[in-house]
C-alpha cells in the first residue's frame, strides 16, 4: 500500500471505529481541531499513563504537577513568547493558500533526501547482500550531487533561520523554484512573522479586563511552580517535574490530521540540574526517551534523531526524535537543554529569587534545565500508523478474505478483551456476563453477541483488542473457554480461571517498563 493511501485509510479508520472525529462535525468542523471517541480516549489515556508512570514511578526524583491553562500574562513576556513565538508565513497569490516558509524549504530538503534514498534502494536491490551503503554514498555521482545540493540548501536555510532573515527565506524559495502544491505557481507574497498564541480576556469590565494567553506549551506552568515543588517536596537537585496538559497554537498550516492541531496535548518534563552538567543530562535523557519509544516494538529503523537547524532563543542544545509517519520522518518529541533562561527570566520579571542552595557546593544558583517534550496526539498518530495492517487471511472453504488489524501493543489497546457467547441462548450469554463481571475490575472488557463469530473477531481486530474469549457449549460442561489471539489468530482452550492471568501478563505496562534500561 502506498504511504499516501495508508494515511487516508488511517484517517477514515480512526473515524469509523471511534478513535478520532473532526471537532464540531455537524457544523462542518473546525480547522485543525479534533475530538477523541470512545476507543480513542482509551488509547490516549493508556499512552499518557505509559509516559506518566515511566517518568514519575520509575524515577524517584521526578514528580508531577497539574497547573492551570490560564496564567499571569507577564509569564509569556518573561518566557519570550509574546515577542518571539512566531512562525514565518507566506501566501500563494493564486491559490490563496497559506504556508510556513520554513516548512516549504524543509519539504524541499526532504525531496532531495528522497532522491538519495531512491538511488540507495535501487542499488541495494542490484547488489543484494554485497551492498555497502557507506561506500555507495561516498562514490556514486548522483548521490554525491544531491548530497552537495542538500548541504548547500541546508546551510543557507539554517543561516536564514538563525538570523530571522525573512527576505532570505523568500529568496531561498524563489531560487529553488518551490511551487505552491495547490496552484503549481511561484507567485508568492513576502514572508511575514505570525505569532502563534491565542489570546482572550479575563474580567467582566472593559477597563479591568486582562489580556490572557492560552498556553502554547505546558512548560511555563512547571517553571513558575519550581519553588513550590522544590520546597514542599524537599527536592534535591537533580530532580524533575512532569506535567501532561493541553496547549494551544494558532498554527498557520494545519492539514495533517492530528499531527498539527490548534488545540493539542503535551507531556513535558523539566529536569533541573547543576549548571555545567546540563549537556551530560541532555545526552542521558536523549537515550532514556528513545528507549521509551523503541520499547513499543515498532522497529528501530522508524526512528531517528534530528538536530535543530536553529536553536530556540533559550536553548544550548536541542534534538528532535523523529518517527517515520506515512508522510515521512517528522518530529514527535523534542529534547532541549534550556539553560537557566526561563528561571532567570521569571526571577527578573517577578522580582522573586528563584534559586537553589546546593549543600554540596555550599552555594546558591539558578538551576539549568533539560526538557523532554512530546505531543500526546503525535504519539497517538505514531502508534496508529505503526499498528495498522491490512492482511489477506483464510476466509474458510478455501476462500480468501482480508482483515484490518491494529497490532497495538497490548498495554495500550483500548479494549483488552472481548467476551462472546457463541449463540444468544442456552445460558451462554449469562456465562459470558459472569466472566466479564469477574474481569471488569482489572481490564476494559467488551461484551459482544451480535453477528457471526467471524464478524465479531473482525470488529475487535479493527480496534486492536488483543484477546477474544468465546463461550460455547463446552464451557457449560467443563468451565473452559477458547481464547483467540489477535496477532496470530490462534485459538486455545483454557480454564476460565486461567483467563485473568493470561491477559494480565500481556496487558500490564510493566511489560514495556522492563524493556527500559534506566
Ligand atoms: P513543529 O516544528 O512541528 O511545529 P515544534 O518544534 O514547534 O513542532 P515543540 O515546541 O518542540 O514543537 O513542542 C513539543 C512537542 O509538542 C512536539 O514534538 C510535538 O509532538 C508537539 N506539538 C507541537 N505543536 C503541535 C501541534 N500543533 N499539534 C500537535 N502536536 C504538537
XYZ file of C-alpha atoms and ligand atoms in Angstrom:
549
model
C 0.000 0.000 0.000
C 1.475 3.387 -0.825
C 2.014 5.733 2.076
C -0.469 8.356 0.916
C -3.206 5.716 0.748
C -2.211 4.428 4.159
C -2.606 7.895 5.651
C -6.064 8.353 4.086
C -7.087 4.944 5.354
C -5.868 5.744 8.847
C -7.991 8.874 8.965
C -11.066 7.010 7.725
C -10.435 4.095 10.076
C -9.999 6.437 13.047
C -13.417 7.872 12.400
C -15.207 4.654 11.552
C -14.028 2.902 14.702
C -14.479 5.699 17.224
C -10.874 6.822 17.625
C -10.822 10.380 16.259
C -13.647 12.606 14.982
C -13.344 16.042 13.393
C -14.438 18.568 16.022
C -17.896 20.151 15.622
C -18.504 17.870 12.681
C -22.247 18.530 12.386
C -21.305 22.184 11.827
C -18.782 21.170 9.162
C -15.842 21.016 11.538
C -13.314 23.493 12.874
C -9.857 23.711 11.303
C -7.242 21.504 12.927
C -9.351 20.663 15.977
C -10.291 17.056 16.701
C -12.246 15.046 19.252
C -11.333 11.619 20.562
C -14.055 8.979 20.502
C -14.806 6.005 22.709
C -11.768 3.997 21.623
C -9.521 6.996 21.027
C -9.854 8.252 24.578
C -8.858 4.846 25.967
C -5.802 4.610 23.723
C -4.870 8.192 24.541
C -5.210 7.601 28.282
C -3.042 4.497 28.011
C -0.349 6.444 26.160
C -0.450 9.110 28.842
C -0.181 6.515 31.577
C 2.765 4.868 29.820
C 4.538 8.229 29.777
C 3.497 9.371 33.252
C 4.428 6.164 35.019
C 7.722 5.905 33.147
C 8.601 9.387 34.437
C 7.040 9.545 37.888
C 7.023 5.913 39.054
C 10.324 4.853 37.552
C 12.316 7.915 38.610
C 12.233 8.648 42.282
C 13.496 12.174 41.613
C 10.682 13.066 39.175
C 7.318 14.294 40.485
C 4.233 15.541 38.685
C 2.015 18.624 38.770
C -1.116 19.855 37.023
C -1.004 23.621 36.516
C -3.754 25.879 35.158
C -4.034 26.745 31.482
C -4.648 30.417 32.293
C -1.564 32.060 33.707
C -0.458 35.577 34.518
C 0.227 37.301 31.179
C 3.644 38.535 32.280
C 4.781 34.904 32.221
C 4.601 34.975 28.433
C 6.564 38.214 28.262
C 9.229 36.724 30.517
C 9.403 33.487 28.535
C 9.843 35.361 25.264
C 6.654 34.024 23.708
C 4.994 37.425 23.266
C 7.941 38.710 21.267
C 9.317 35.608 19.632
C 6.836 32.739 19.389
C 6.440 33.284 15.683
C 6.374 31.254 12.526
C 7.318 32.737 9.141
C 4.267 32.665 6.871
C 3.955 33.082 3.134
C 0.884 33.144 0.882
C 0.494 31.971 -2.657
C -1.350 34.727 -4.522
C -3.020 32.359 -6.973
C -4.319 29.604 -4.706
C -4.680 31.999 -1.720
C -3.207 29.192 0.373
C -1.011 29.999 3.327
C 2.199 28.134 4.158
C 5.001 28.153 6.648
C 8.052 29.321 4.713
C 10.362 27.118 6.793
C 8.181 24.047 6.165
C 8.208 24.664 2.389
C 12.002 24.651 2.489
C 12.111 21.602 4.781
C 9.927 19.760 2.292
C 12.352 20.698 -0.487
C 15.179 19.258 1.630
C 13.135 16.092 2.198
C 12.614 15.795 -1.569
C 16.374 15.805 -2.161
C 16.802 13.266 0.630
C 14.107 11.163 -1.043
C 16.114 11.151 -4.302
C 19.203 9.955 -2.434
C 17.216 7.229 -0.672
C 15.780 6.061 -4.001
C 19.263 5.691 -5.525
C 20.356 3.730 -2.474
C 17.350 1.414 -2.548
C 17.848 0.804 -6.284
C 21.481 -0.084 -5.729
C 20.641 -2.274 -2.747
C 18.305 -4.241 -4.999
C 21.007 -4.577 -7.684
C 23.890 -5.580 -5.435
C 21.983 -7.625 -2.858
C 23.977 -8.826 0.140
C 27.263 -7.375 -1.077
C 25.861 -3.804 -0.995
C 27.837 -1.376 1.138
C 25.746 1.755 1.691
C 28.601 3.816 3.105
C 30.860 3.216 0.092
C 27.971 3.824 -2.300
C 27.154 7.146 -0.625
C 30.786 8.211 -0.934
C 31.252 7.242 -4.562
C 28.015 7.395 -6.554
C 27.906 10.604 -8.574
C 24.150 11.123 -8.442
C 24.146 10.658 -4.676
C 27.124 12.971 -4.277
C 25.491 15.692 -6.435
C 22.284 15.519 -4.444
C 24.116 15.456 -1.142
C 26.022 18.571 -2.138
C 22.783 20.253 -3.140
C 21.227 19.265 0.188
C 24.211 20.530 2.196
C 24.218 23.889 0.442
C 20.479 24.406 0.818
C 20.534 23.249 4.429
C 23.391 25.604 5.342
C 21.660 28.563 3.709
C 18.360 27.708 5.387
C 19.931 27.338 8.851
C 21.669 30.690 8.500
C 18.471 32.441 7.421
C 16.558 30.940 10.346
C 19.224 31.868 12.847
C 19.287 35.446 11.618
C 15.476 35.504 11.368
C 16.112 36.821 7.854
C 12.658 36.728 6.255
C 13.786 38.205 2.927
C 16.405 35.450 2.617
C 13.779 32.765 3.303
C 11.739 34.170 0.429
C 14.845 34.263 -1.757
C 15.584 30.602 -0.966
C 12.036 29.689 -2.007
C 12.489 31.595 -5.262
C 15.986 30.323 -6.031
C 14.869 26.732 -5.505
C 11.795 27.292 -7.669
C 9.498 25.977 -4.952
C 5.912 25.969 -6.193
C 2.591 26.032 -4.360
C 1.341 22.425 -4.227
C -2.190 23.632 -4.997
C -1.788 26.204 -7.802
C 1.588 24.978 -9.018
C 2.774 28.602 -9.335
C 5.589 30.632 -7.823
C 3.505 33.734 -7.263
C 4.436 34.275 -3.600
C 3.903 37.151 -1.181
C 6.674 38.384 1.107
C 7.431 36.277 4.190
C 5.933 37.695 7.410
C 6.146 36.730 11.071
C 2.995 35.407 12.688
C 2.558 34.979 16.463
C 1.049 31.614 17.302
C -0.501 32.431 20.670
C -4.260 32.597 21.132
C -5.488 35.281 23.490
C -8.698 36.046 25.308
C -9.846 38.411 28.038
C -10.331 37.789 31.696
C -12.547 40.015 33.842
C -16.042 41.409 33.487
C -15.498 45.069 32.684
C -13.683 46.532 29.743
C -11.453 48.689 31.973
C -10.291 45.993 34.300
C -10.043 43.139 31.834
C -6.737 41.450 31.377
C -5.394 40.010 28.138
C -4.762 36.348 28.822
C -2.997 33.841 26.604
C -3.940 30.223 26.159
C -0.665 28.488 26.983
C 1.294 27.411 23.890
C 3.337 24.964 25.985
C 2.852 23.408 29.414
C 6.478 24.017 30.435
C 5.944 27.513 31.841
C 3.464 26.129 34.391
C 6.344 23.999 35.648
C 8.870 26.842 35.776
C 6.605 29.125 37.780
C 5.956 26.292 40.250
C 9.609 25.361 40.568
C 9.984 26.908 44.037
C 6.675 25.495 45.302
C 7.579 21.944 44.337
C 11.227 22.136 45.341
C 10.373 23.477 48.794
C 7.235 21.467 49.625
C 8.660 18.257 48.156
C 12.096 18.885 49.699
C 13.531 18.076 46.293
C 17.280 17.904 45.796
C 18.921 18.746 42.511
C 18.936 16.960 40.115
C 15.174 16.475 40.015
C 12.353 16.708 37.514
C 8.766 17.950 37.332
C 6.414 16.296 34.857
C 3.121 17.546 33.526
C 0.502 16.475 30.990
C -1.909 19.071 29.681
C -3.488 20.983 26.846
C -1.587 23.519 24.796
C -2.848 25.849 22.074
C -1.183 27.221 18.976
C -2.761 29.139 16.163
C -0.893 27.059 13.567
C -0.591 28.615 10.127
C -0.963 25.377 8.251
C -2.972 22.569 9.701
C -3.515 19.926 7.112
C -2.071 16.765 8.598
C -4.864 15.352 10.726
C -3.799 15.157 14.384
C -0.137 15.773 13.540
C -0.588 19.533 13.687
C -3.535 20.757 15.703
C -4.560 24.101 17.121
C -5.559 22.517 20.419
C -3.389 19.601 21.469
C -1.886 17.915 24.460
C 1.712 17.799 25.633
C 3.632 15.611 28.047
C 6.560 17.630 29.296
C 9.222 17.095 31.902
C 11.641 19.744 33.099
C 14.743 18.340 34.750
C 16.592 20.809 36.998
C 20.344 20.327 37.192
C 23.517 21.923 38.439
C 24.944 24.442 35.911
C 27.646 22.859 33.804
C 26.134 19.368 33.987
C 23.294 20.063 31.582
C 24.862 18.557 28.474
C 25.557 15.271 30.253
C 21.918 15.148 31.376
C 20.830 16.110 27.877
C 22.593 13.021 26.495
C 21.113 10.848 29.207
C 17.540 11.991 28.614
C 18.009 11.585 24.865
C 18.852 7.937 25.479
C 16.064 7.393 28.015
C 13.459 8.859 25.708
C 14.459 6.953 22.579
C 14.332 3.738 24.604
C 10.805 4.617 25.702
C 9.748 4.863 22.054
C 11.597 1.755 20.945
C 10.139 -0.368 23.775
C 6.839 -0.275 21.877
C 8.367 -2.556 19.271
C 7.626 -0.531 16.135
C 11.144 -1.084 14.761
C 14.334 0.872 15.416
C 14.587 1.868 11.734
C 11.463 4.015 12.133
C 13.184 6.466 14.472
C 15.947 8.959 14.030
C 17.395 11.965 15.822
C 17.282 15.286 14.076
C 19.496 18.168 15.201
C 17.811 21.562 15.105
C 18.764 23.957 12.297
C 18.063 26.804 14.658
C 18.299 26.710 18.408
C 15.404 28.386 20.191
C 16.294 31.590 21.990
C 16.553 29.684 25.294
C 18.493 26.563 24.270
C 22.146 25.495 24.128
C 21.391 22.054 22.678
C 18.288 20.582 21.057
C 17.352 17.436 19.245
C 14.111 16.002 17.912
C 13.081 12.375 17.951
C 11.525 11.777 14.560
C 9.248 8.912 13.633
C 8.615 7.659 10.113
C 4.978 8.646 9.595
C 3.193 7.764 6.342
C 4.162 11.284 5.186
C 7.848 10.888 6.096
C 10.115 11.325 9.099
C 8.631 14.004 11.367
C 9.127 15.246 14.903
C 7.241 13.552 17.738
C 9.350 14.748 20.615
C 11.863 17.463 21.380
C 14.668 17.278 23.929
C 16.063 20.674 24.794
C 18.765 21.977 27.041
C 17.057 25.233 28.058
C 19.922 26.582 30.205
C 18.817 28.824 33.088
C 16.927 31.048 30.666
C 13.370 30.504 31.891
C 14.020 30.558 35.625
C 16.282 33.620 35.294
C 13.670 35.442 33.259
C 10.971 34.668 35.839
C 13.329 35.807 38.561
C 13.811 39.069 36.702
C 10.170 39.701 35.786
C 8.638 38.602 39.109
C 11.296 40.086 41.361
C 11.322 36.824 43.363
C 14.541 34.962 43.958
C 14.372 31.607 42.164
C 17.476 29.767 43.252
C 18.636 26.546 44.758
C 21.014 26.270 47.666
C 23.293 23.385 46.851
C 24.520 21.951 50.174
C 27.331 20.018 48.478
C 28.758 23.131 46.841
C 27.651 25.389 49.670
C 26.361 27.938 47.146
C 23.133 29.135 45.542
C 22.445 29.187 41.827
C 19.663 29.306 39.266
C 19.324 25.686 38.125
C 19.782 24.716 34.479
C 17.037 22.764 32.771
C 16.843 19.827 30.394
C 13.383 19.359 28.955
C 11.694 16.442 27.267
C 8.554 17.462 25.398
C 6.279 15.139 23.481
C 2.867 15.666 21.899
C 0.246 13.147 23.020
C -1.587 13.457 19.710
C 1.534 12.931 17.593
C 2.350 9.939 19.744
C -1.186 8.663 19.158
C -0.657 9.033 15.406
C 2.665 7.226 15.684
C 1.001 4.311 17.478
C -1.864 4.143 14.988
C 0.275 4.338 11.880
C 2.716 1.720 13.142
C -0.104 -0.628 14.133
C -2.408 -0.509 11.092
C -2.220 -3.582 8.847
C -4.374 -4.983 6.094
C -3.910 -8.721 5.788
C -5.081 -11.424 3.485
C -6.418 -14.319 5.501
C -8.130 -17.618 5.010
C -11.872 -16.977 4.980
C -12.806 -20.670 5.271
C -13.911 -23.007 2.420
C -10.707 -22.129 0.547
C -11.854 -18.511 0.115
C -9.576 -15.548 0.659
C -10.642 -12.799 2.995
C -8.994 -9.621 4.259
C -8.853 -8.186 7.682
C -7.810 -4.812 9.027
C -5.965 -5.290 12.262
C -4.464 -2.796 14.658
C -1.469 -4.592 16.114
C -1.392 -2.251 19.086
C 0.997 -3.069 21.911
C -1.390 -4.878 24.300
C -0.787 -2.465 27.219
C -2.022 0.406 25.017
C -5.054 -1.326 23.470
C -8.361 0.443 24.267
C -10.223 -2.805 24.912
C -8.216 -5.643 26.418
C -10.660 -8.457 25.836
C -13.986 -9.154 24.215
C -16.197 -11.880 25.636
C -18.530 -13.529 23.148
C -21.197 -16.153 23.629
C -21.234 -18.395 20.548
C -25.037 -18.138 20.431
C -27.542 -15.897 22.163
C -29.286 -18.620 24.147
C -28.939 -21.708 26.328
C -27.280 -19.819 29.148
C -24.215 -18.799 27.089
C -24.813 -15.015 27.352
C -25.223 -15.291 31.119
C -21.984 -17.236 31.383
C -20.189 -14.606 29.268
C -21.520 -11.839 31.543
C -20.284 -13.758 34.572
C -16.770 -13.741 33.108
C -16.970 -10.012 32.444
C -18.260 -9.338 35.948
C -15.169 -11.023 37.290
C -12.653 -9.317 34.963
C -14.081 -5.816 34.568
C -12.343 -4.530 37.682
C -8.971 -5.170 36.083
C -9.439 -4.805 32.329
C -11.547 -2.848 29.899
C -13.834 -5.650 28.615
C -16.415 -5.640 25.873
C -19.421 -7.934 25.568
C -20.415 -8.809 22.015
C -23.139 -11.224 20.922
C -24.183 -9.739 17.590
C -23.383 -11.317 14.166
C -21.282 -14.352 13.333
C -18.221 -15.066 15.421
C -16.023 -14.259 12.399
C -17.541 -10.802 12.066
C -17.143 -10.208 15.768
C -13.446 -11.120 15.565
C -13.024 -8.664 12.656
C -14.604 -5.864 14.685
C -12.231 -6.498 17.582
C -9.217 -6.764 15.236
C -10.121 -3.362 13.815
C -9.858 -1.717 17.235
C -6.821 -3.738 18.286
C -8.350 -5.920 21.026
C -5.614 -8.426 21.857
C -7.884 -11.201 23.210
C -11.286 -12.607 22.334
C -12.802 -15.094 24.740
C -15.563 -17.303 23.354
C -18.133 -19.065 25.490
C -19.544 -22.205 23.806
C -21.454 -25.313 24.778
C -18.387 -26.997 26.168
C -17.992 -24.046 28.550
C -21.265 -25.027 30.164
C -19.945 -28.516 30.775
C -16.353 -28.013 31.889
C -15.839 -24.285 32.553
C -13.356 -23.842 29.727
C -13.402 -21.167 27.019
C -11.454 -20.526 23.849
C -9.118 -17.612 23.868
C -8.202 -16.209 20.478
C -5.060 -14.168 19.989
C -5.320 -11.108 17.746
C -1.942 -11.264 16.039
C -1.634 -14.979 15.315
C -5.406 -15.628 15.191
C -4.638 -18.860 17.015
C -7.132 -20.238 19.472
C -6.516 -22.109 22.649
C -8.893 -23.787 25.072
C -8.232 -22.779 28.649
C -9.985 -22.976 32.012
C -11.975 -19.856 32.852
C -9.931 -19.232 35.950
C -6.747 -19.074 33.841
C -8.025 -16.234 31.658
C -7.186 -13.464 34.088
C -3.529 -14.382 34.465
C -3.029 -14.944 30.709
C -4.347 -11.474 29.981
C -2.704 -9.744 32.921
C 0.716 -10.970 31.817
C 0.309 -9.309 28.417
C -1.529 -6.061 29.069
C 0.420 -4.741 32.015
C 2.544 -1.641 31.336
C 5.231 -3.427 33.303
C 5.997 -5.411 30.143
C 7.071 -2.171 28.472
C 8.855 -0.795 31.526
C 11.005 -3.882 31.773
C 12.466 -3.030 28.368
C 13.669 0.341 29.641
C 17.189 0.074 30.938
C 17.463 3.074 33.216
P 6.855 21.819 14.841
O 8.245 22.191 14.399
O 6.346 20.558 14.232
O 5.887 22.964 14.773
P 7.752 22.387 17.470
O 9.216 22.175 17.320
O 7.206 23.763 17.458
O 6.969 21.481 16.410
P 7.761 21.955 20.272
O 7.501 23.370 20.589
O 9.127 21.404 20.499
O 7.269 21.645 18.785
O 6.657 21.072 21.033
C 6.946 19.831 21.612
C 6.056 18.751 21.055
O 4.690 19.140 21.085
C 6.325 18.415 19.601
O 7.388 17.496 19.490
C 5.018 17.813 19.159
O 4.954 16.433 19.487
C 4.005 18.561 19.983
N 3.363 19.605 19.171
C 3.826 20.842 18.918
N 2.959 21.527 18.151
C 1.920 20.696 17.916
C 0.696 20.818 17.199
N 0.363 21.956 16.585
N -0.149 19.753 17.169
C 0.167 18.605 17.804
N 1.300 18.435 18.496
C 2.175 19.455 18.568
